[in-house]
């Protein structure tokens, strides 16, 4: 007949506790890993969003710079036409005063 002594029972209880602790530690490690992966996904999503925003802002900047150049060209043309008109008016006034 097999007979389990108190020492054997204590050793088995201790082994069972160590196994339970190891399983708890493993479960906690898996939970941390999953959380880290979710956090990594979040960081990746944020990086993607930042990249998208950067591309949109760069496009808007290019558009705004082109518009600024067009407005500067228009401003120069208007100033040239005003100078021509002022010259014409001055010439007409000078001829009228004679």
PDB file of C-alpha atoms in Angstrom:
ATOM      1  CA  UNK A   1       0.000   0.000   0.000  1.00  0.00           C
ATOM      2  CA  UNK A   2       1.178   3.398  -0.789  1.00  0.00           C
ATOM      3  CA  UNK A   3       1.283   5.762   2.028  1.00  0.00           C
ATOM      4  CA  UNK A   4       1.826   9.567   1.725  1.00  0.00           C
ATOM      5  CA  UNK A   5       3.722  10.993   4.603  1.00  0.00           C
ATOM      6  CA  UNK A   6       3.202  14.477   6.023  1.00  0.00           C
ATOM      7  CA  UNK A   7       6.485  15.550   4.525  1.00  0.00           C
ATOM      8  CA  UNK A   8       5.360  14.415   1.076  1.00  0.00           C
ATOM      9  CA  UNK A   9       2.031  16.203   1.505  1.00  0.00           C
ATOM     10  CA  UNK A  10       3.790  19.397   2.568  1.00  0.00           C
ATOM     11  CA  UNK A  11       6.135  19.169  -0.403  1.00  0.00           C
ATOM     12  CA  UNK A  12       3.151  18.685  -2.734  1.00  0.00           C
ATOM     13  CA  UNK A  13       1.331  21.649  -1.180  1.00  0.00           C
ATOM     14  CA  UNK A  14       4.431  23.787  -1.570  1.00  0.00           C
ATOM     15  CA  UNK A  15       4.814  22.664  -5.190  1.00  0.00           C
ATOM     16  CA  UNK A  16       1.140  23.416  -5.854  1.00  0.00           C
ATOM     17  CA  UNK A  17       1.577  26.919  -4.372  1.00  0.00           C
ATOM     18  CA  UNK A  18       4.672  27.530  -6.497  1.00  0.00           C
ATOM     19  CA  UNK A  19       2.773  26.326  -9.572  1.00  0.00           C
ATOM     20  CA  UNK A  20      -0.144  28.648  -8.752  1.00  0.00           C
ATOM     21  CA  UNK A  21       2.269  31.568  -8.255  1.00  0.00           C
ATOM     22  CA  UNK A  22       4.003  30.771 -11.537  1.00  0.00           C
ATOM     23  CA  UNK A  23       0.636  30.636 -13.349  1.00  0.00           C
ATOM     24  CA  UNK A  24      -0.363  33.977 -11.771  1.00  0.00           C
ATOM     25  CA  UNK A  25       2.955  35.513 -12.873  1.00  0.00           C
ATOM     26  CA  UNK A  26       2.464  34.121 -16.381  1.00  0.00           C
ATOM     27  CA  UNK A  27      -1.070  35.517 -16.524  1.00  0.00           C
ATOM     28  CA  UNK A  28       0.167  38.937 -15.392  1.00  0.00           C
ATOM     29  CA  UNK A  29       2.947  38.865 -18.005  1.00  0.00           C
ATOM     30  CA  UNK A  30       0.442  38.017 -20.736  1.00  0.00           C
ATOM     31  CA  UNK A  31      -1.797  40.881 -19.586  1.00  0.00           C
ATOM     32  CA  UNK A  32       1.165  43.301 -19.640  1.00  0.00           C
ATOM     33  CA  UNK A  33       2.137  42.086 -23.122  1.00  0.00           C
ATOM     34  CA  UNK A  34      -1.402  42.603 -24.413  1.00  0.00           C
ATOM     35  CA  UNK A  35      -1.516  46.080 -22.884  1.00  0.00           C
ATOM     36  CA  UNK A  36       1.844  46.950 -24.432  1.00  0.00           C
ATOM     37  CA  UNK A  37       0.626  45.751 -27.825  1.00  0.00           C
ATOM     38  CA  UNK A  38      -2.526  47.870 -27.507  1.00  0.00           C
ATOM     39  CA  UNK A  39      -0.353  50.819 -26.514  1.00  0.00           C
ATOM     40  CA  UNK A  40       1.878  50.128 -29.509  1.00  0.00           C
ATOM     41  CA  UNK A  41      -1.162  50.105 -31.757  1.00  0.00           C
ATOM     42  CA  UNK A  42      -2.202  53.409 -30.236  1.00  0.00           C
ATOM     43  CA  UNK A  43       1.225  54.919 -30.879  1.00  0.00           C
ATOM     44  CA  UNK A  44       1.135  53.615 -34.452  1.00  0.00           C
ATOM     45  CA  UNK A  45      -2.323  55.137 -34.934  1.00  0.00           C
ATOM     46  CA  UNK A  46      -1.108  58.442 -33.529  1.00  0.00           C
ATOM     47  CA  UNK A  47       1.952  58.407 -35.787  1.00  0.00           C
ATOM     48  CA  UNK A  48      -0.253  57.677 -38.785  1.00  0.00           C
ATOM     49  CA  UNK A  49      -2.603  60.532 -37.831  1.00  0.00           C
ATOM     50  CA  UNK A  50       0.354  62.888 -37.413  1.00  0.00           C
ATOM     51  CA  UNK A  51       1.714  61.852 -40.808  1.00  0.00           C
ATOM     52  CA  UNK A  52      -1.682  62.471 -42.398  1.00  0.00           C
ATOM     53  CA  UNK A  53      -1.952  65.881 -40.705  1.00  0.00           C
ATOM     54  CA  UNK A  54       1.566  66.775 -41.809  1.00  0.00           C
ATOM     55  CA  UNK A  55       0.800  65.873 -45.419  1.00  0.00           C
ATOM     56  CA  UNK A  56      -2.440  67.894 -45.316  1.00  0.00           C
ATOM     57  CA  UNK A  57      -0.681  70.895 -43.765  1.00  0.00           C
ATOM     58  CA  UNK A  58       2.150  70.705 -46.319  1.00  0.00           C
ATOM     59  CA  UNK A  59      -0.406  70.681 -49.122  1.00  0.00           C
ATOM     60  CA  UNK A  60      -2.236  73.646 -47.607  1.00  0.00           C
ATOM     61  CA  UNK A  61       1.065  75.501 -47.208  1.00  0.00           C
ATOM     62  CA  UNK A  62       1.949  74.879 -50.846  1.00  0.00           C
ATOM     63  CA  UNK A  63      -1.482  76.126 -51.917  1.00  0.00           C
ATOM     64  CA  UNK A  64      -1.200  79.203 -49.684  1.00  0.00           C
ATOM     65  CA  UNK A  65       2.302  79.992 -50.961  1.00  0.00           C
ATOM     66  CA  UNK A  66       1.077  79.741 -54.575  1.00  0.00           C
ATOM     67  CA  UNK A  67      -1.850  82.030 -53.734  1.00  0.00           C
ATOM     68  CA  UNK A  68       0.522  84.518 -52.073  1.00  0.00           C
ATOM     69  CA  UNK A  69       2.707  84.558 -55.206  1.00  0.00           C
ATOM     70  CA  UNK A  70      -0.370  85.108 -57.395  1.00  0.00           C
ATOM     71  CA  UNK A  71      -1.539  87.976 -55.159  1.00  0.00           C
ATOM     72  CA  UNK A  72       1.931  89.561 -55.209  1.00  0.00           C
ATOM     73  CA  UNK A  73       1.955  89.371 -59.028  1.00  0.00           C
ATOM     74  CA  UNK A  74      -1.514  90.919 -59.162  1.00  0.00           C
ATOM     75  CA  UNK A  75      -0.442  93.647 -56.743  1.00  0.00           C
ATOM     76  CA  UNK A  76       2.566  94.519 -58.944  1.00  0.00           C
ATOM     77  CA  UNK A  77       0.316  94.666 -62.036  1.00  0.00           C
ATOM     78  CA  UNK A  78      -2.220  96.915 -60.270  1.00  0.00           C
ATOM     79  CA  UNK A  79       0.586  99.214 -59.060  1.00  0.00           C
ATOM     80  CA  UNK A  80       1.951  99.400 -62.629  1.00  0.00           C
ATOM     81  CA  UNK A  81      -1.493 100.298 -64.006  1.00  0.00           C
ATOM     82  CA  UNK A  82      -1.988 102.952 -61.327  1.00  0.00           C
ATOM     83  CA  UNK A  83       1.403 104.450 -62.236  1.00  0.00           C
ATOM     84  CA  UNK A  84       0.390 104.520 -65.920  1.00  0.00           C
ATOM     85  CA  UNK A  85      -2.990 106.100 -65.061  1.00  0.00           C
ATOM     86  CA  UNK A  86      -1.314 108.700 -62.833  1.00  0.00           C
ATOM     87  CA  UNK A  87       1.124 109.519 -65.630  1.00  0.00           C
ATOM     88  CA  UNK A  88      -1.724 109.899 -68.111  1.00  0.00           C
ATOM     89  CA  UNK A  89      -3.686 112.151 -65.727  1.00  0.00           C
ATOM     90  CA  UNK A  90      -0.610 114.265 -65.050  1.00  0.00           C
ATOM     91  CA  UNK A  91       0.016 114.634 -68.780  1.00  0.00           C
ATOM     92  CA  UNK A  92      -3.626 115.662 -69.363  1.00  0.00           C
ATOM     93  CA  UNK A  93      -3.505 118.177 -66.505  1.00  0.00           C
ATOM     94  CA  UNK A  94      -0.225 119.633 -67.801  1.00  0.00           C
ATOM     95  CA  UNK A  95      -1.714 119.999 -71.308  1.00  0.00           C
ATOM     96  CA  UNK A  96      -4.863 121.610 -69.906  1.00  0.00           C
ATOM     97  CA  UNK A  97      -2.841 124.160 -67.895  1.00  0.00           C
ATOM     98  CA  UNK A  98      -0.973 125.372 -70.989  1.00  0.00           C
TER      99      UNK A  98
END
